[in-house]
Amino acid sequence: MEETNDDDKNCNNIVFDVKLVKGSDPILIEGDDEDNECNGYPPGYNKIFECVYPPEEWTENGKKWRRVASTESADRHQVLVLSESLKFNLKYWNAMMHGVCPVRRELFTQCFNELIRQVCVNSIEQGELLIKIRNQYTQSIIDHKRYYESGLIFRIKRASLNDNKNEMVKKDLHDLEDQQIELRKQLSEANVKYKRLEINIKKELNNLKDAHQHELNFFNRNHKALKDQLVMILSMNT
């Protein structure tokens, strides 16, 4: 196993090559001295073992080898060795005992797979039941992770929408302030025009008033002159 970042407490950059599941001795499947009595698998092997230890195959010196899960039964000593190996690897790889830790989960998963292998050696049915339990537990973790990621994405989108709304509100407020300034400018210009128009109207009214008064005085003088002439004519006839 290679650790690429010792300070990464989340253990996201760790690649395991530790195998707590016991494998068989290498079996020659292609070569000069291959033994086909077991068809490339150890005695008592069942396909169910592949659920805890996928077969490994490689070529070396022109010969093809295979390693699968061991079919040897486990005694009390091997169980104790497995327990000590688990404790050693947990400590060696600084696995966190609390919270989410991929290292701890991987090591315990391998330990559980080894226990399943040991059970399968004696009872395939019990091993299948343990595999179902393991798969259900793994699926539950995947579902919880998916729900968490979905909720996290939703919160991020919600926060992004809120940020966008805030930006839109700020933009609208800025636009309204600009409109308010423009309207105030237009109002000021309208007031100036109104005052100018009011002065011009007053001047025109005064001019009309003076013209009418002048015309009225003219008519009054003519009326008085005509009246005086009429009185004089009437007095001369009498």
CSV table of C-alpha atoms in Angstrom, one decimal:
chain,number,residue,atom,x,y,z
A,1,MET,CA,0.0,0.0,0.0
A,2,GLU,CA,1.3,3.4,-0.9
A,3,GLU,CA,0.4,6.6,1.0
A,4,THR,CA,0.7,9.7,-1.1
A,5,ASN,CA,-0.2,12.3,1.6
A,6,ASP,CA,0.7,11.6,5.2
A,7,ASP,CA,-1.1,14.6,6.5
A,8,ASP,CA,-4.4,13.8,4.8
A,9,LYS,CA,-6.6,12.7,7.7
A,10,ASN,CA,-9.4,11.7,5.3
A,11,CYS,CA,-7.1,9.1,3.7
A,12,ASN,CA,-8.5,9.9,0.3
A,13,ASN,CA,-5.1,9.3,-1.5
A,14,ILE,CA,-4.3,5.8,-0.1
A,15,VAL,CA,-4.1,2.8,-2.3
A,16,PHE,CA,-4.1,-0.6,-0.6
A,17,ASP,CA,-2.0,-3.6,-1.5
A,18,VAL,CA,-2.7,-5.2,1.9
A,19,LYS,CA,-4.8,-8.3,1.8
A,20,LEU,CA,-6.2,-9.7,5.0
A,21,VAL,CA,-8.1,-12.3,3.1
A,22,LYS,CA,-6.0,-15.5,2.9
A,23,GLY,CA,-5.1,-16.5,-0.7
A,24,SER,CA,-4.1,-19.9,-2.0
A,25,ASP,CA,-0.7,-20.8,-3.2
A,26,PRO,CA,0.0,-19.8,-6.8
A,27,ILE,CA,-1.5,-22.4,-9.2
A,28,LEU,CA,0.0,-23.0,-12.6
A,29,ILE,CA,-2.7,-22.9,-15.2
A,30,GLU,CA,-0.6,-22.7,-18.4
A,31,GLY,CA,2.8,-24.1,-18.8
A,32,ASP,CA,4.8,-27.4,-19.1
A,33,ASP,CA,4.0,-28.8,-15.6
A,34,GLU,CA,0.5,-27.6,-15.1
A,35,ASP,CA,-1.8,-29.8,-13.0
A,36,ASN,CA,-5.3,-29.8,-14.4
A,37,GLU,CA,-6.8,-32.2,-11.9
A,38,CYS,CA,-8.6,-29.3,-10.1
A,39,ASN,CA,-9.0,-27.2,-13.3
A,40,GLY,CA,-6.7,-24.4,-12.0
A,41,TYR,CA,-8.4,-24.2,-8.6
A,42,PRO,CA,-7.6,-25.7,-5.2
A,43,PRO,CA,-9.6,-28.6,-3.9
A,44,GLY,CA,-13.0,-27.7,-2.4
A,45,TYR,CA,-13.1,-24.3,-4.3
A,46,ASN,CA,-16.5,-22.8,-5.0
A,47,LYS,CA,-17.3,-19.7,-7.1
A,48,ILE,CA,-18.7,-18.1,-4.0
A,49,PHE,CA,-15.1,-17.5,-2.8
A,50,GLU,CA,-14.7,-15.0,-5.7
A,51,CYS,CA,-17.1,-12.7,-3.8
A,52,VAL,CA,-14.4,-12.2,-1.1
A,53,TYR,CA,-11.3,-12.7,-3.1
A,54,PRO,CA,-11.4,-12.1,-6.9
A,55,PRO,CA,-9.0,-14.4,-8.7
A,56,GLU,CA,-5.6,-13.0,-9.6
A,57,GLU,CA,-3.8,-14.1,-12.7
A,58,TRP,CA,-0.3,-13.2,-14.0
A,59,THR,CA,2.3,-14.5,-16.4
A,60,GLU,CA,5.9,-15.2,-15.3
A,61,ASN,CA,8.6,-16.8,-17.4
A,62,GLY,CA,6.1,-17.8,-20.1
A,63,LYS,CA,3.9,-19.5,-17.5
A,64,LYS,CA,0.5,-18.3,-16.4
A,65,TRP,CA,-0.4,-18.5,-12.7
A,66,ARG,CA,-3.5,-18.0,-10.7
A,67,ARG,CA,-4.2,-17.2,-7.1
A,68,VAL,CA,-7.6,-17.5,-5.6
A,69,ALA,CA,-9.1,-17.5,-2.1
A,70,SER,CA,-7.7,-20.3,0.1
A,71,THR,CA,-9.9,-23.2,0.9
A,72,GLU,CA,-8.0,-24.1,4.1
A,73,SER,CA,-10.0,-24.1,7.2
A,74,ALA,CA,-9.0,-21.7,10.0
A,75,ASP,CA,-8.3,-22.6,13.6
A,76,ARG,CA,-8.2,-20.5,16.7
A,77,HIS,CA,-4.6,-19.5,16.1
A,78,GLN,CA,-5.3,-18.1,12.6
A,79,VAL,CA,-8.2,-16.1,13.9
A,80,LEU,CA,-5.9,-14.6,16.5
A,81,VAL,CA,-3.3,-13.8,13.8
A,82,LEU,CA,-6.1,-12.1,11.8
A,83,SER,CA,-7.0,-10.0,14.8
A,84,GLU,CA,-3.4,-9.0,15.4
A,85,SER,CA,-2.9,-8.2,11.7
A,86,LEU,CA,-6.0,-6.0,11.8
A,87,LYS,CA,-4.8,-4.1,14.8
A,88,PHE,CA,-1.3,-3.7,13.3
A,89,ASN,CA,-2.6,-2.3,10.0
A,90,LEU,CA,-5.0,0.1,11.8
A,91,LYS,CA,-2.2,1.5,13.8
A,92,TYR,CA,0.4,1.5,11.0
A,93,TRP,CA,-1.9,3.4,8.6
A,94,ASN,CA,-3.1,5.8,11.3
A,95,ALA,CA,-6.7,4.8,10.8
A,96,MET,CA,-9.2,7.0,12.7
A,97,MET,CA,-11.3,5.1,15.2
A,98,HIS,CA,-14.1,7.6,15.0
A,99,GLY,CA,-15.9,9.4,12.2
A,100,VAL,CA,-15.5,8.6,8.5
A,101,CYS,CA,-12.2,6.9,7.6
A,102,PRO,CA,-11.8,5.0,4.3
A,103,VAL,CA,-8.7,3.2,5.7
A,104,ARG,CA,-10.6,1.8,8.7
A,105,ARG,CA,-13.5,0.8,6.6
A,106,GLU,CA,-11.3,-0.9,4.0
A,107,LEU,CA,-9.4,-2.9,6.7
A,108,PHE,CA,-12.5,-4.0,8.5
A,109,THR,CA,-14.1,-4.9,5.1
A,110,GLN,CA,-11.1,-7.2,4.4
A,111,CYS,CA,-11.2,-8.7,7.8
A,112,PHE,CA,-14.9,-9.4,7.4
A,113,ASN,CA,-14.2,-11.0,4.0
A,114,GLU,CA,-11.6,-13.2,5.6
A,115,LEU,CA,-14.1,-14.3,8.2
A,116,ILE,CA,-16.6,-15.0,5.4
A,117,ARG,CA,-13.9,-17.1,3.6
A,118,GLN,CA,-13.3,-19.1,6.8
A,119,VAL,CA,-17.1,-19.7,7.2
A,120,CYS,CA,-17.4,-20.7,3.5
A,121,VAL,CA,-14.8,-23.4,4.0
A,122,ASN,CA,-17.1,-25.2,6.4
A,123,SER,CA,-20.5,-24.1,5.1
A,124,ILE,CA,-21.2,-22.5,1.7
A,125,GLU,CA,-24.8,-21.6,2.8
A,126,GLN,CA,-23.6,-19.7,5.9
A,127,GLY,CA,-21.0,-17.9,3.8
A,128,GLU,CA,-23.6,-16.9,1.2
A,129,LEU,CA,-25.8,-15.4,4.0
A,130,LEU,CA,-22.8,-13.5,5.4
A,131,ILE,CA,-22.1,-12.2,1.9
A,132,LYS,CA,-25.7,-11.0,1.6
A,133,ILE,CA,-25.4,-9.2,4.9
A,134,ARG,CA,-22.1,-7.6,3.8
A,135,ASN,CA,-23.6,-6.5,0.4
A,136,GLN,CA,-26.6,-5.0,2.2
A,137,TYR,CA,-24.4,-3.1,4.6
A,138,THR,CA,-22.2,-1.9,1.6
A,139,GLN,CA,-25.3,-0.8,-0.3
A,140,SER,CA,-26.6,1.1,2.7
A,141,ILE,CA,-23.3,3.0,2.9
A,142,ILE,CA,-23.5,3.8,-0.8
A,143,ASP,CA,-27.1,5.0,-0.5
A,144,HIS,CA,-26.3,7.2,2.5
A,145,LYS,CA,-23.3,8.6,0.6
A,146,ARG,CA,-25.6,9.3,-2.4
A,147,TYR,CA,-28.2,10.9,-0.2
A,148,TYR,CA,-25.6,13.0,1.5
A,149,GLU,CA,-24.0,14.1,-1.8
A,150,SER,CA,-27.5,14.8,-3.2
A,151,GLY,CA,-28.4,17.0,-0.2
A,152,LEU,CA,-25.0,18.7,-0.4
A,153,ILE,CA,-25.5,19.5,-4.1
A,154,PHE,CA,-29.0,20.8,-3.3
A,155,ARG,CA,-27.7,23.1,-0.6
A,156,ILE,CA,-24.9,24.3,-2.9
A,157,LYS,CA,-27.5,25.0,-5.7
A,158,ARG,CA,-29.8,26.7,-3.2
A,159,ALA,CA,-26.9,28.9,-1.9
A,160,SER,CA,-26.0,29.7,-5.5
A,161,LEU,CA,-29.6,30.6,-6.3
A,162,ASN,CA,-29.7,32.8,-3.2
A,163,ASP,CA,-26.4,34.5,-4.2
A,164,ASN,CA,-27.9,35.0,-7.7
A,165,LYS,CA,-31.0,36.4,-6.2
A,166,ASN,CA,-29.0,38.8,-4.0
A,167,GLU,CA,-27.0,39.9,-7.1
A,168,MET,CA,-30.3,40.4,-9.0
A,169,VAL,CA,-31.8,42.4,-6.1
A,170,LYS,CA,-28.6,44.5,-5.9
A,171,LYS,CA,-28.8,45.1,-9.6
A,172,ASP,CA,-32.5,46.0,-9.5
A,173,LEU,CA,-31.8,48.3,-6.6
A,174,HIS,CA,-29.0,50.0,-8.5
A,175,ASP,CA,-31.2,50.3,-11.6
A,176,LEU,CA,-34.0,51.9,-9.4
A,177,GLU,CA,-31.5,54.3,-7.9
A,178,ASP,CA,-30.4,55.3,-11.5
A,179,GLN,CA,-34.1,55.7,-12.5
A,180,GLN,CA,-34.7,57.8,-9.4
A,181,ILE,CA,-31.8,60.1,-10.3
A,182,GLU,CA,-33.1,60.4,-13.9
A,183,LEU,CA,-36.6,61.1,-12.7
A,184,ARG,CA,-35.4,63.7,-10.3
A,185,LYS,CA,-33.5,65.3,-13.1
A,186,GLN,CA,-36.6,65.2,-15.3
A,187,LEU,CA,-38.6,66.7,-12.5
A,188,SER,CA,-36.2,69.5,-12.0
A,189,GLU,CA,-36.2,70.3,-15.7
A,190,ALA,CA,-40.0,70.2,-15.7
A,191,ASN,CA,-40.1,72.6,-12.8
A,192,VAL,CA,-37.8,75.0,-14.6
A,193,LYS,CA,-40.0,74.8,-17.8
A,194,TYR,CA,-43.1,75.3,-15.6
A,195,LYS,CA,-41.7,78.5,-14.0
A,196,ARG,CA,-40.6,79.9,-17.4
A,197,LEU,CA,-44.0,79.1,-18.8
A,198,GLU,CA,-45.7,80.7,-15.8
A,199,ILE,CA,-43.7,83.9,-16.2
A,200,ASN,CA,-44.4,84.0,-19.9
A,201,ILE,CA,-48.1,83.5,-19.4
A,202,LYS,CA,-48.2,86.3,-16.7
A,203,LYS,CA,-46.4,88.7,-19.1
A,204,GLU,CA,-48.8,87.8,-21.9
A,205,LEU,CA,-51.8,88.3,-19.6
A,206,ASN,CA,-50.4,91.7,-18.4
A,207,ASN,CA,-49.9,92.7,-22.0
A,208,LEU,CA,-53.4,91.6,-23.0
A,209,LYS,CA,-54.8,93.5,-19.9
A,210,ASP,CA,-52.9,96.7,-20.9
A,211,ALA,CA,-54.1,96.4,-24.5
A,212,HIS,CA,-57.7,95.8,-23.4
A,213,GLN,CA,-57.5,98.7,-21.0
A,214,HIS,CA,-56.1,101.0,-23.6
A,215,GLU,CA,-58.8,99.9,-26.1
A,216,LEU,CA,-61.5,100.5,-23.4
A,217,ASN,CA,-60.2,104.0,-22.6
A,218,PHE,CA,-60.2,104.7,-26.4
A,219,PHE,CA,-63.9,103.6,-26.7
A,220,ASN,CA,-64.8,105.5,-23.5
A,221,ARG,CA,-63.3,108.7,-24.9
A,222,ASN,CA,-65.1,108.2,-28.3
A,223,HIS,CA,-68.3,107.5,-26.5
A,224,LYS,CA,-68.0,110.7,-24.4
A,225,ALA,CA,-67.1,112.7,-27.5
A,226,LEU,CA,-70.1,111.4,-29.4
A,227,LYS,CA,-72.3,111.9,-26.4
A,228,ASP,CA,-71.2,115.5,-26.1
A,229,GLN,CA,-71.8,116.1,-29.8
A,230,LEU,CA,-75.2,114.5,-29.6
A,231,VAL,CA,-76.2,116.8,-26.6
A,232,MET,CA,-74.9,119.8,-28.5
A,233,ILE,CA,-76.9,118.9,-31.6
A,234,LEU,CA,-80.1,118.4,-29.6
A,235,SER,CA,-79.6,121.7,-27.8
A,236,MET,CA,-79.2,123.5,-31.1
A,237,ASN,CA,-82.5,122.1,-32.5
A,238,THR,CA,-84.5,123.1,-29.5
